[in-house]
mmCIF file of C-alpha atoms in Angstrom:
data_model
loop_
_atom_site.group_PDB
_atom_site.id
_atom_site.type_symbol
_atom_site.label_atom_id
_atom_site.label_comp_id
_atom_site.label_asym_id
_atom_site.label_seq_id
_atom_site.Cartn_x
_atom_site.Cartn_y
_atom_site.Cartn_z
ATOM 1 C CA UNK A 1 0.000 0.000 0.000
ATOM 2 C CA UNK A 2 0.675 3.775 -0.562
ATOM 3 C CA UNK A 3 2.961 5.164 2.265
ATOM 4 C CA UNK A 4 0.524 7.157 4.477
ATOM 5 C CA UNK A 5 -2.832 6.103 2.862
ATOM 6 C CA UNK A 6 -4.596 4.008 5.001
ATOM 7 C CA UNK A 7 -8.103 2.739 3.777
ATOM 8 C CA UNK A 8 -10.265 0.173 4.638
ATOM 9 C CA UNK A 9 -14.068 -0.202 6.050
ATOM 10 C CA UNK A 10 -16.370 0.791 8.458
ATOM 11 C CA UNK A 11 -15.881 -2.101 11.223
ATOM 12 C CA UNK A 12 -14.479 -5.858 9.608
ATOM 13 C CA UNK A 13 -16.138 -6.567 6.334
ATOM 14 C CA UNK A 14 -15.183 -8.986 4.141
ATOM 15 C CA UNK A 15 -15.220 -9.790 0.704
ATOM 16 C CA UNK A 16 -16.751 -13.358 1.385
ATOM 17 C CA UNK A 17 -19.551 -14.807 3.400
ATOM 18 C CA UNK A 18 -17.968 -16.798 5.199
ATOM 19 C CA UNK A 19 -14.671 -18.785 6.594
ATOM 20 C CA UNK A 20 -15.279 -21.528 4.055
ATOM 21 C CA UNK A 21 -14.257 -18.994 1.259
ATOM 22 C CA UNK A 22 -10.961 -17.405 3.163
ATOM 23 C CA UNK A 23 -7.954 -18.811 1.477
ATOM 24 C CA UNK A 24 -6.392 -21.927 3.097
ATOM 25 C CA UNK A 25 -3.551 -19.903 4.603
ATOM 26 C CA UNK A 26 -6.322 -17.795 6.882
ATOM 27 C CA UNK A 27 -9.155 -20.608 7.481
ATOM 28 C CA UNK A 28 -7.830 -21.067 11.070
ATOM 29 C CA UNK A 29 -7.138 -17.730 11.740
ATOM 30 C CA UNK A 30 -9.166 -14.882 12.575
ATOM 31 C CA UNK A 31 -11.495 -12.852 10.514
ATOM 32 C CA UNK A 32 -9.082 -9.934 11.408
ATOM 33 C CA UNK A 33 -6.438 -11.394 10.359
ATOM 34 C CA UNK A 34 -7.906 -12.181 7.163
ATOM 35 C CA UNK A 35 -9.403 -8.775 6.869
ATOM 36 C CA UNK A 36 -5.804 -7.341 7.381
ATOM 37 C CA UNK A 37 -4.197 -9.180 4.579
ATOM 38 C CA UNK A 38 -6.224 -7.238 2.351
ATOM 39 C CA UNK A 39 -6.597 -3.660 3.899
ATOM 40 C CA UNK A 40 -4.272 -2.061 5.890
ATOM 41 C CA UNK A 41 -6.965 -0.053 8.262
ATOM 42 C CA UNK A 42 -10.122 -0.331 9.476
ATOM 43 C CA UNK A 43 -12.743 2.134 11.706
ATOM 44 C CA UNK A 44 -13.751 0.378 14.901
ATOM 45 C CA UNK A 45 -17.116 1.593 14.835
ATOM 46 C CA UNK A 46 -17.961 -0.688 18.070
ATOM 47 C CA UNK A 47 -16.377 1.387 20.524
ATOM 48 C CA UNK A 48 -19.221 3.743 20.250
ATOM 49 C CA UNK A 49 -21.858 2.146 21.409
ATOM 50 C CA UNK A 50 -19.348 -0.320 24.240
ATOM 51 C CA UNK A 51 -16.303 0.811 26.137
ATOM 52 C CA UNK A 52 -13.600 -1.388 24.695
ATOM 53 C CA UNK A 53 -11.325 -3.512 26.404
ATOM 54 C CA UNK A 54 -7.613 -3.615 26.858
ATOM 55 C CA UNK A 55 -6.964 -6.799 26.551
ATOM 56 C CA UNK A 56 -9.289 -7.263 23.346
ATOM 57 C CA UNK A 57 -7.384 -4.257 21.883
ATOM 58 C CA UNK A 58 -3.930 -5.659 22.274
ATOM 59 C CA UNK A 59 -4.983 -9.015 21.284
ATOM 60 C CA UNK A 60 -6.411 -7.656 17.557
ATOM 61 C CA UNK A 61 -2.918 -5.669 17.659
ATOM 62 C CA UNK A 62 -1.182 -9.294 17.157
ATOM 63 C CA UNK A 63 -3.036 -10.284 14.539
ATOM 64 C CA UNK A 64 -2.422 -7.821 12.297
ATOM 65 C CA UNK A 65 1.287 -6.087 10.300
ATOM 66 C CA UNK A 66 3.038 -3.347 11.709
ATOM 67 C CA UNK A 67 1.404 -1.164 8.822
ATOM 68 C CA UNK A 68 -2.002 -1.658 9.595
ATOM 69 C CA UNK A 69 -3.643 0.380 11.593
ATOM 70 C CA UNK A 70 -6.747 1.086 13.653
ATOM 71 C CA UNK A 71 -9.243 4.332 13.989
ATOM 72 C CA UNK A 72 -11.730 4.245 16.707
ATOM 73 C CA UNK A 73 -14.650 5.668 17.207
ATOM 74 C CA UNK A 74 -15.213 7.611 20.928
ATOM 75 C CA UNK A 75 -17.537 6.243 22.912
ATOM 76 C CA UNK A 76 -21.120 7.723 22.607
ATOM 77 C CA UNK A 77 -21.071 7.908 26.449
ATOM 78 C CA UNK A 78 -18.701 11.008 26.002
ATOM 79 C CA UNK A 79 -20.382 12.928 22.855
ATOM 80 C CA UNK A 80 -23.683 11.846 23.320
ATOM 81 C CA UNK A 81 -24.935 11.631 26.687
ATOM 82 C CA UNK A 82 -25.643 15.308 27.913
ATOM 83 C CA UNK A 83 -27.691 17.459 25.734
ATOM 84 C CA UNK A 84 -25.617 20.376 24.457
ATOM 85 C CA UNK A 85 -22.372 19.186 26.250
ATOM 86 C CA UNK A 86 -19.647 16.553 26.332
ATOM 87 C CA UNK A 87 -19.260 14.266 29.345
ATOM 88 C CA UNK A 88 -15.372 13.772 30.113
ATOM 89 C CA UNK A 89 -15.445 11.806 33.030
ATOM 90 C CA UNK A 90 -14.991 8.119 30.780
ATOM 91 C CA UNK A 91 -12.736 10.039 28.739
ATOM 92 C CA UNK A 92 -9.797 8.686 30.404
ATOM 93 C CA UNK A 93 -11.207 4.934 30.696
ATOM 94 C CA UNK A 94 -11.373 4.846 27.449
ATOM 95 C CA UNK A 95 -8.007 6.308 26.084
ATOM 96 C CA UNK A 96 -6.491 3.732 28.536
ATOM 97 C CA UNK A 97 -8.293 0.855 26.192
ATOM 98 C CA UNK A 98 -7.560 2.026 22.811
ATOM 99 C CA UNK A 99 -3.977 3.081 23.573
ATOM 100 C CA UNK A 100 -3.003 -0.388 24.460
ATOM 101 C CA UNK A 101 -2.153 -0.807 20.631
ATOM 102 C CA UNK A 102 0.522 0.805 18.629
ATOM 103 C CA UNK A 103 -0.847 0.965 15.775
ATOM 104 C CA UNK A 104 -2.726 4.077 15.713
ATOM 105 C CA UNK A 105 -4.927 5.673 12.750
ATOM 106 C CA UNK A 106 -7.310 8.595 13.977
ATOM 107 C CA UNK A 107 -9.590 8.911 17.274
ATOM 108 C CA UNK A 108 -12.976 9.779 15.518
ATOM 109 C CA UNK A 109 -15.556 11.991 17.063
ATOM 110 C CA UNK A 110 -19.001 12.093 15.940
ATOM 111 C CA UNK A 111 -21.466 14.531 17.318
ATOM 112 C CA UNK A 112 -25.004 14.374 17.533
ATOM 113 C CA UNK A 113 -27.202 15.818 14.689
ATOM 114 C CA UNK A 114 -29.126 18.146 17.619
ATOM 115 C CA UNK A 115 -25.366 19.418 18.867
ATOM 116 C CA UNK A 116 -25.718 23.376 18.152
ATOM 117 C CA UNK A 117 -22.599 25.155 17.818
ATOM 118 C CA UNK A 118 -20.686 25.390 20.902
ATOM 119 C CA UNK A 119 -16.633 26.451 20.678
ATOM 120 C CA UNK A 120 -16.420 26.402 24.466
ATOM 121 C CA UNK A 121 -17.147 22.797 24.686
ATOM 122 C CA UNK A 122 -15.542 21.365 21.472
ATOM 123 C CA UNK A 123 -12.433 23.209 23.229
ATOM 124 C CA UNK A 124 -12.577 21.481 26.469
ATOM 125 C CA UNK A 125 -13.107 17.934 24.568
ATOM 126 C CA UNK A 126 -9.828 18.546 22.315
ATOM 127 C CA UNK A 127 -8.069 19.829 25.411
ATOM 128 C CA UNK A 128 -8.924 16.833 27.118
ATOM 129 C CA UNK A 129 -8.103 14.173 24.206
ATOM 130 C CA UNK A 130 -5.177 15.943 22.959
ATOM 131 C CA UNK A 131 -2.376 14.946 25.276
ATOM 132 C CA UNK A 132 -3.084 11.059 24.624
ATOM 133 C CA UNK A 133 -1.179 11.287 21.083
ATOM 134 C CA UNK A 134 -3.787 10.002 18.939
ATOM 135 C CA UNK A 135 -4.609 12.002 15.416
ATOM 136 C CA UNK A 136 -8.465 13.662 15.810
ATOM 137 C CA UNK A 137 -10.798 13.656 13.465
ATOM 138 C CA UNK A 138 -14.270 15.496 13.921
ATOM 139 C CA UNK A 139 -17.499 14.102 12.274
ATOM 140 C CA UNK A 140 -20.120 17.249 12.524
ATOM 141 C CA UNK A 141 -23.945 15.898 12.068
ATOM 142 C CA UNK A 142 -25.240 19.507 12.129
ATOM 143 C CA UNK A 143 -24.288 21.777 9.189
ATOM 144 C CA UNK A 144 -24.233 24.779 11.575
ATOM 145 C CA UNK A 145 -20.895 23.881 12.549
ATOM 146 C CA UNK A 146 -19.498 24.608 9.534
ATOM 147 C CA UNK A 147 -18.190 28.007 9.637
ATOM 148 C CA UNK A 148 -14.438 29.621 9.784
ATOM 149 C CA UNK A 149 -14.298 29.923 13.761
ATOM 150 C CA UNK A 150 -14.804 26.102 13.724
ATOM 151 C CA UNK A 151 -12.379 25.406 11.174
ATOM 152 C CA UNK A 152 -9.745 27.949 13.171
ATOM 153 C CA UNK A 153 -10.101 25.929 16.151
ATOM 154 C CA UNK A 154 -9.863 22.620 14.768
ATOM 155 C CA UNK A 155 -6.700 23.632 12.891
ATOM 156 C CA UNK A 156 -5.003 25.104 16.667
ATOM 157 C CA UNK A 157 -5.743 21.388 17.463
ATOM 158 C CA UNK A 158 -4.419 19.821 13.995
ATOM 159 C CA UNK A 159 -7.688 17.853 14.331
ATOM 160 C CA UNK A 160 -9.188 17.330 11.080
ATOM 161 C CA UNK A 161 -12.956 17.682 9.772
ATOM 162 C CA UNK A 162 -14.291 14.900 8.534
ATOM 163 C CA UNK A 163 -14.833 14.944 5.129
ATOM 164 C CA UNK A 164 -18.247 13.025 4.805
ATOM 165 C CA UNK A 165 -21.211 12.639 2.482
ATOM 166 C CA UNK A 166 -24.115 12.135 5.011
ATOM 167 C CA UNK A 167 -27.292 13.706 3.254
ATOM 168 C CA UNK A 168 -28.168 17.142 5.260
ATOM 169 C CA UNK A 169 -24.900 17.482 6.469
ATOM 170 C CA UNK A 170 -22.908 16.722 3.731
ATOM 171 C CA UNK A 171 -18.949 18.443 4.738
ATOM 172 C CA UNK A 172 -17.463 21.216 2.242
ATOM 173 C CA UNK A 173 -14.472 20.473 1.244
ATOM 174 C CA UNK A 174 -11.866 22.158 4.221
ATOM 175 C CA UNK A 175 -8.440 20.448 5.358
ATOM 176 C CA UNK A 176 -7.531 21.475 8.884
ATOM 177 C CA UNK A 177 -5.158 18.851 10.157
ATOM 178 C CA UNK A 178 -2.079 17.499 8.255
ATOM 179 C CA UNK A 179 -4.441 14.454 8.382
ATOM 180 C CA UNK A 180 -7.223 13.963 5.994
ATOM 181 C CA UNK A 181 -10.037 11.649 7.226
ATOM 182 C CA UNK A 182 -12.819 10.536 4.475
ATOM 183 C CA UNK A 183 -15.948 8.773 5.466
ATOM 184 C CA UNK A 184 -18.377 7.316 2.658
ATOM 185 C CA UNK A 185 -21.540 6.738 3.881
ATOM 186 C CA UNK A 186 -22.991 5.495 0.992
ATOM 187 C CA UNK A 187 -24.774 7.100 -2.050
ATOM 188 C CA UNK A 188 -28.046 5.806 -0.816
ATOM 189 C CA UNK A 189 -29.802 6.003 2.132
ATOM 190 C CA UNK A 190 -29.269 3.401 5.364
ATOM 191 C CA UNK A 191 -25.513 3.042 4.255
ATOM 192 C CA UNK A 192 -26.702 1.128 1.275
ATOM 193 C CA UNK A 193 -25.231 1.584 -2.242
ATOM 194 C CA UNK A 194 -22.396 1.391 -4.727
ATOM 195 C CA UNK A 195 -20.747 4.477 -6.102
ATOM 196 C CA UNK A 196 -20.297 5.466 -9.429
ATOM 197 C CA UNK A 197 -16.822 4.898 -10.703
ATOM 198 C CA UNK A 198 -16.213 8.384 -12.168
ATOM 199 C CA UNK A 199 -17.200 9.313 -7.838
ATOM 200 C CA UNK A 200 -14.448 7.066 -6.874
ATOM 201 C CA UNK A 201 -11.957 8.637 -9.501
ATOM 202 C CA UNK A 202 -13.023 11.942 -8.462
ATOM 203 C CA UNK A 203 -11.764 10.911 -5.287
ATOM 204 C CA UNK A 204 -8.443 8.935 -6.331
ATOM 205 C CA UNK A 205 -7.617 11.875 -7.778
ATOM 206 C CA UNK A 206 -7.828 14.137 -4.443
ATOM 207 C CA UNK A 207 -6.124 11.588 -2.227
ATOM 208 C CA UNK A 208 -3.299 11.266 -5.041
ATOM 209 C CA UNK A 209 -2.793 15.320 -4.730
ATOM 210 C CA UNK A 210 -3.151 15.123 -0.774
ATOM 211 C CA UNK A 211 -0.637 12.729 -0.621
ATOM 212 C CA UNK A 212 2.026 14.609 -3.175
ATOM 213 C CA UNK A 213 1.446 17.745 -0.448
ATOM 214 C CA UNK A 214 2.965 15.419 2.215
ATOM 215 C CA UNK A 215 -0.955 14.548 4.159
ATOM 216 C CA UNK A 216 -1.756 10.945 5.302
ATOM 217 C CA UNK A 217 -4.921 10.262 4.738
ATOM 218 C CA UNK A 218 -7.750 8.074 6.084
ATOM 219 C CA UNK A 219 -10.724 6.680 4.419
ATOM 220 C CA UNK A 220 -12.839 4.315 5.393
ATOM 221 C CA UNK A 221 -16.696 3.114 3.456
ATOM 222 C CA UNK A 222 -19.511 3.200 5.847
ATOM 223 C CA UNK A 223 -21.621 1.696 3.485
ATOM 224 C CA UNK A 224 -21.733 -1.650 4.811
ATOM 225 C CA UNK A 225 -25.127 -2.474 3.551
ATOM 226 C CA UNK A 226 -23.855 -1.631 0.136
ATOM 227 C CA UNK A 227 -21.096 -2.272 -1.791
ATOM 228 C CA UNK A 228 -18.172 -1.327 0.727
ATOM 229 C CA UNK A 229 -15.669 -3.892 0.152
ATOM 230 C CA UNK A 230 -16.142 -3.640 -3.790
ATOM 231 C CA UNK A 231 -15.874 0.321 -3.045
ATOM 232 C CA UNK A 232 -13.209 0.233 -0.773
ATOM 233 C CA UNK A 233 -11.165 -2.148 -3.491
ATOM 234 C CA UNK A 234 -11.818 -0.008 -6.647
ATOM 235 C CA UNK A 235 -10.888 2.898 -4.668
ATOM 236 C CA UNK A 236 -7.322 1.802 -3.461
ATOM 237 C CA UNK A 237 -6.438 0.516 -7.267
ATOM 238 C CA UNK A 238 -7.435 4.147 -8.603
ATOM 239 C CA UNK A 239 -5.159 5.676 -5.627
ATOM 240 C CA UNK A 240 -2.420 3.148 -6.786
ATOM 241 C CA UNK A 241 -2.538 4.039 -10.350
ATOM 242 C CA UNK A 242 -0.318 6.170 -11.161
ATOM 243 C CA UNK A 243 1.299 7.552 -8.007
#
């Protein structure tokens, strides 16, 4: 793989149904392992919705290469717990779990869809994350958020906006990290559908000039109901082609 591009999908999907269909080499092996000879990320997507373990962290850290690496998602119990505020009391429980691996993508933060504007409180959450190390990326559900004061704070973090294509909140194009972190949600409702190939191009062709200005990027298809692995796939050869 491309030297700071780091792709994969939205929690372990595979390109077969099953471990009857994994090649001999991985059929007693895990479906991680499996999953990693393939892709060289993927977004744990799990840890929002359950505090992840230590021990289950390390343990998918041995069954994968050095270059692959993992992007977790913060727990909802942080972002989405209080109305119109952040919760940082498990913040520390759960940076303890996820930094019992090495191999480190982004920490992703998603924020409610009903989570107004609020600079005073995205500041206290970055404060608060910042000193564990881990690259931040910021998924906003409300379009509000979009504006320059958000994008100067973000960049005095060098935490990036997710770029994303969520209908209704759908992210303008803005880099403010030396990150990049792309999530496809799918080109259909329900994280269902298969993009175009001329969408996927589009998109080769951004990462290809992101990478040639020295960013690492991220991108991971959230369309798991779709055609994510097929996605995922078609995207990585366009990225390849040519770089």
């Amino acid at each position: 793989m491309i030297q700071n591009f780091h792709s994969g999908t939205s929690n372990l999907v595979l390109p077969v149904p099953n471990k009857t269909f994994f090649p001999e080499a991985f059929r007693d092996r895990t479906r991680l392992s499996y999953y990693a000879s393939l892709f060289n990320s993927v977004e744990i997507n799990a840890s929002f919705y359950k505090m992840p373990g230590a021990k289950t962290v390390l343990k998918w850290s041995g069954e994968v290469p050095d270059d692959f690496v993992f992007s977790f998602k913060l727990n909802k119990t942080i972002t989405h717990t209080l109305q119109g505020a952040f919760d940082l009391a498990p913040v520390p429980a759960f940076m303890g779990a996820i930094g019992a691996t090495t191999k480190r993508g982004c920490l992703l933060i998603q924020l409610p869809p009903k989570f107004r504007p609020d600079l005073f409180q995205l500041t206290a959450l970055l404060t608060v994350l910042k000193p564990y190390g881990w690259r931040i990326a910021v998924e906003f559900r409300q379009p509000d958020w979009y504006t320059d004061d958000v994008f100067e704070l973000l960049s005095s973090f060098d935490a990036a906006v997710v770029l994303h294509d969520m209908r209704r909140s759908a992210t303008p194009q803005v880099l403010t990290a030396s990150h990049i972190y792309i999530r496809f949600h799918g080109p259909e409702d329900g994280y269902r559908g298969s993009y175009a190939a001329d969408h996927l191009a589009e998109y080769a062709n951004y990462i290809q000039g992101w990478l040639g200005k020295g960013k690492s990027v991220y991108a991971y298809f959230n369309n798991t109901l779709g055609a994510a692995v097929q996605n995922l796939q078609s995207l990585n050869h366009l990225v390849s082609v040519n770089y």
